[in-house]
């Protein structure tokens, strides 16, 4: 009987997932593309960075048969201005007020560099979860971190990843009920767009470096048309 029940559950789950409307979603403004299991709702919010900057953020979310899926985009572009202003209230002579070239005044450069680690750390510290796997990864050669969690309250599973691209923190997260297939759809479908909206892939691993004196990682290829995802096996037309 347990075998029959499990088989029936899997068959029902597969049929249900097939009914979800998987769509490719692209944001030219925030320069990403991703596959959502449905049409996402969009809400505006804020994100407080590791060093106390309150930044604008946007959350794309879908709740359906396969669970809840969210993509959070945090705009780190104002962080230098915000932390410079914040540093003015530091005690005279404090190292965080003076800043150095490597960290930036108010530690704004370190805030950008550590955004991915901080985002993943918040999940582990603030939630009642068991970590089952954590790994370094890249999507189209943009470097990030993936984590797999089991939620202790109901044994649902959360698969999440965080990346930093073009001074935007991207957090992709899916949570599926206990016994359901792993919620990997948005975690594994993230791609990047250039200023014209075409999919891009870098020549070598891309680290979002805030220091403008550091050369930017060159692009290896671009998709042929705006909002198209580049084929990582082909690499797209030569970058121009």
Short mmCIF file of N, CA and C in Angstrom, two decimals, residues 57-122:
data_model
loop_
_atom_site.label_atom_id
_atom_site.label_comp_id
_atom_site.label_asym_id
_atom_site.label_seq_id
_atom_site.Cartn_x
_atom_site.Cartn_y
_atom_site.Cartn_z
N UNK A 57 13.76 47.90 -3.16
CA UNK A 57 13.73 46.50 -3.60
C UNK A 57 12.39 46.20 -4.24
N UNK A 58 12.37 45.17 -5.06
CA UNK A 58 11.16 44.74 -5.74
C UNK A 58 11.06 43.22 -5.61
N UNK A 59 9.86 42.72 -5.31
CA UNK A 59 9.64 41.30 -5.14
C UNK A 59 8.66 40.80 -6.20
N UNK A 60 9.09 39.79 -6.95
CA UNK A 60 8.24 39.10 -7.93
C UNK A 60 7.86 37.76 -7.31
N UNK A 61 6.57 37.46 -7.22
CA UNK A 61 6.16 36.24 -6.52
C UNK A 61 5.05 35.51 -7.25
N UNK A 62 5.10 34.18 -7.15
CA UNK A 62 4.08 33.30 -7.71
C UNK A 62 3.80 32.21 -6.68
N UNK A 63 2.54 31.97 -6.38
CA UNK A 63 2.15 30.86 -5.53
C UNK A 63 1.21 29.96 -6.33
N UNK A 64 1.59 28.69 -6.47
CA UNK A 64 0.80 27.77 -7.29
C UNK A 64 0.88 26.36 -6.78
N UNK A 65 0.61 25.43 -7.68
CA UNK A 65 0.55 24.02 -7.33
C UNK A 65 1.89 23.53 -6.81
N UNK A 66 2.98 24.00 -7.40
CA UNK A 66 4.31 23.50 -7.04
C UNK A 66 4.92 24.22 -5.85
N UNK A 67 4.20 25.18 -5.26
CA UNK A 67 4.72 25.88 -4.10
C UNK A 67 4.78 27.38 -4.32
N UNK A 68 5.61 28.04 -3.53
CA UNK A 68 5.76 29.50 -3.62
C UNK A 68 7.15 29.82 -4.17
N UNK A 69 7.18 30.73 -5.13
CA UNK A 69 8.42 31.10 -5.79
C UNK A 69 8.54 32.62 -5.77
N UNK A 70 9.69 33.12 -5.35
CA UNK A 70 9.90 34.57 -5.30
C UNK A 70 11.26 34.94 -5.88
N UNK A 71 11.29 36.09 -6.48
CA UNK A 71 12.55 36.69 -6.91
C UNK A 71 12.60 38.09 -6.32
N UNK A 72 13.61 38.35 -5.51
CA UNK A 72 13.79 39.66 -4.89
C UNK A 72 14.96 40.36 -5.55
N UNK A 73 14.74 41.60 -5.98
CA UNK A 73 15.79 42.38 -6.62
C UNK A 73 16.03 43.62 -5.76
N UNK A 74 17.26 43.76 -5.26
CA UNK A 74 17.62 44.90 -4.42
C UNK A 74 18.58 45.80 -5.19
N UNK A 75 18.25 47.06 -5.26
CA UNK A 75 19.06 48.02 -6.02
C UNK A 75 20.14 48.60 -5.11
N UNK A 76 21.39 48.17 -5.32
CA UNK A 76 22.51 48.65 -4.52
C UNK A 76 23.18 49.89 -5.12
N UNK A 77 22.65 50.42 -6.20
CA UNK A 77 23.32 51.54 -6.84
C UNK A 77 23.38 52.80 -5.96
N UNK A 78 22.37 53.07 -5.08
CA UNK A 78 22.47 54.28 -4.24
C UNK A 78 23.34 54.12 -3.00
N UNK A 79 23.98 52.95 -2.82
CA UNK A 79 24.57 52.66 -1.51
C UNK A 79 25.73 53.58 -1.16
N UNK A 80 26.53 53.99 -2.13
CA UNK A 80 27.65 54.88 -1.82
C UNK A 80 27.13 56.18 -1.24
N UNK A 81 26.13 56.77 -1.90
CA UNK A 81 25.57 58.04 -1.42
C UNK A 81 24.96 57.87 -0.02
N UNK A 82 24.23 56.78 0.21
CA UNK A 82 23.56 56.57 1.49
C UNK A 82 24.56 56.39 2.63
N UNK A 83 25.58 55.57 2.41
CA UNK A 83 26.53 55.31 3.49
C UNK A 83 27.51 56.47 3.69
N UNK A 84 27.78 57.23 2.65
CA UNK A 84 28.56 58.46 2.84
C UNK A 84 27.83 59.41 3.77
N UNK A 85 26.54 59.56 3.55
CA UNK A 85 25.73 60.45 4.38
C UNK A 85 25.64 59.90 5.81
N UNK A 86 25.44 58.59 5.92
CA UNK A 86 25.34 57.96 7.24
C UNK A 86 26.63 58.11 8.03
N UNK A 87 27.78 58.06 7.34
CA UNK A 87 29.07 58.14 8.01
C UNK A 87 29.31 59.50 8.66
N UNK A 88 28.61 60.52 8.20
CA UNK A 88 28.79 61.85 8.78
C UNK A 88 28.38 61.91 10.24
N UNK A 89 27.53 60.98 10.66
CA UNK A 89 27.08 60.95 12.06
C UNK A 89 27.97 60.10 12.94
N UNK A 90 29.04 59.50 12.39
CA UNK A 90 29.96 58.69 13.20
C UNK A 90 30.76 59.59 14.14
N UNK A 91 31.24 59.05 15.23
CA UNK A 91 32.12 59.84 16.13
C UNK A 91 33.37 60.29 15.37
N UNK A 92 33.85 61.49 15.61
CA UNK A 92 35.05 61.99 14.91
C UNK A 92 36.23 61.03 15.07
N UNK A 93 36.88 60.74 13.96
CA UNK A 93 38.04 59.86 13.98
C UNK A 93 37.73 58.40 13.87
N UNK A 94 36.45 58.03 13.90
CA UNK A 94 36.09 56.61 13.77
C UNK A 94 36.51 56.09 12.41
N UNK A 95 37.02 54.87 12.39
CA UNK A 95 37.54 54.31 11.14
C UNK A 95 36.44 54.20 10.07
N UNK A 96 35.22 53.89 10.49
CA UNK A 96 34.12 53.77 9.53
C UNK A 96 33.73 55.12 8.93
N UNK A 97 34.03 56.19 9.62
CA UNK A 97 33.76 57.52 9.07
C UNK A 97 34.83 57.92 8.06
N UNK A 98 36.06 57.63 8.42
CA UNK A 98 37.15 58.03 7.54
C UNK A 98 37.18 57.17 6.27
N UNK A 99 37.05 55.87 6.47
CA UNK A 99 37.07 54.95 5.34
C UNK A 99 38.44 54.90 4.68
N UNK A 100 38.64 53.87 3.91
CA UNK A 100 39.87 53.74 3.12
C UNK A 100 39.46 53.34 1.71
N UNK A 101 40.44 53.37 0.80
CA UNK A 101 40.13 53.07 -0.58
C UNK A 101 39.57 51.68 -0.79
N UNK A 102 40.04 50.71 0.00
CA UNK A 102 39.60 49.33 -0.19
C UNK A 102 38.16 49.09 0.27
N UNK A 103 37.74 49.79 1.34
CA UNK A 103 36.41 49.54 1.90
C UNK A 103 35.40 50.61 1.49
N UNK A 104 35.88 51.81 1.19
CA UNK A 104 34.98 52.92 0.93
C UNK A 104 34.49 53.54 2.22
N UNK A 105 34.21 54.82 2.18
CA UNK A 105 33.68 55.50 3.37
C UNK A 105 32.36 54.84 3.78
N UNK A 106 32.24 54.56 5.08
CA UNK A 106 31.05 53.89 5.56
C UNK A 106 30.97 52.42 5.16
N UNK A 107 32.08 51.90 4.66
CA UNK A 107 32.16 50.51 4.22
C UNK A 107 31.22 50.20 3.06
N UNK A 108 30.98 51.19 2.19
CA UNK A 108 30.01 50.96 1.12
C UNK A 108 30.51 49.93 0.12
N UNK A 109 31.81 49.90 -0.17
CA UNK A 109 32.33 48.90 -1.11
C UNK A 109 32.21 47.49 -0.54
N UNK A 110 32.53 47.34 0.73
CA UNK A 110 32.40 46.02 1.36
C UNK A 110 30.94 45.58 1.45
N UNK A 111 30.05 46.55 1.61
CA UNK A 111 28.63 46.22 1.65
C UNK A 111 28.19 45.59 0.32
N UNK A 112 28.67 46.15 -0.78
CA UNK A 112 28.35 45.59 -2.09
C UNK A 112 29.00 44.22 -2.28
N UNK A 113 30.27 44.12 -1.92
CA UNK A 113 31.00 42.86 -2.11
C UNK A 113 30.39 41.72 -1.29
N UNK A 114 29.87 42.03 -0.12
CA UNK A 114 29.36 41.00 0.77
C UNK A 114 27.86 40.79 0.69
N UNK A 115 27.19 41.39 -0.29
CA UNK A 115 25.73 41.35 -0.34
C UNK A 115 25.19 39.93 -0.47
N UNK A 116 25.83 39.11 -1.29
CA UNK A 116 25.36 37.73 -1.48
C UNK A 116 25.51 36.93 -0.19
N UNK A 117 26.68 37.03 0.45
CA UNK A 117 26.91 36.31 1.71
C UNK A 117 25.92 36.77 2.78
N UNK A 118 25.67 38.07 2.81
CA UNK A 118 24.73 38.61 3.81
C UNK A 118 23.31 38.09 3.56
N UNK A 119 22.89 38.04 2.31
CA UNK A 119 21.54 37.57 1.99
C UNK A 119 21.34 36.11 2.37
N UNK A 120 22.32 35.27 2.04
CA UNK A 120 22.21 33.86 2.40
C UNK A 120 22.28 33.69 3.92
N UNK A 121 23.15 34.47 4.57
CA UNK A 121 23.26 34.40 6.02
C UNK A 121 21.96 34.74 6.73
N UNK A 122 21.23 35.72 6.21
CA UNK A 122 19.95 36.10 6.81
C UNK A 122 18.97 34.92 6.80
#
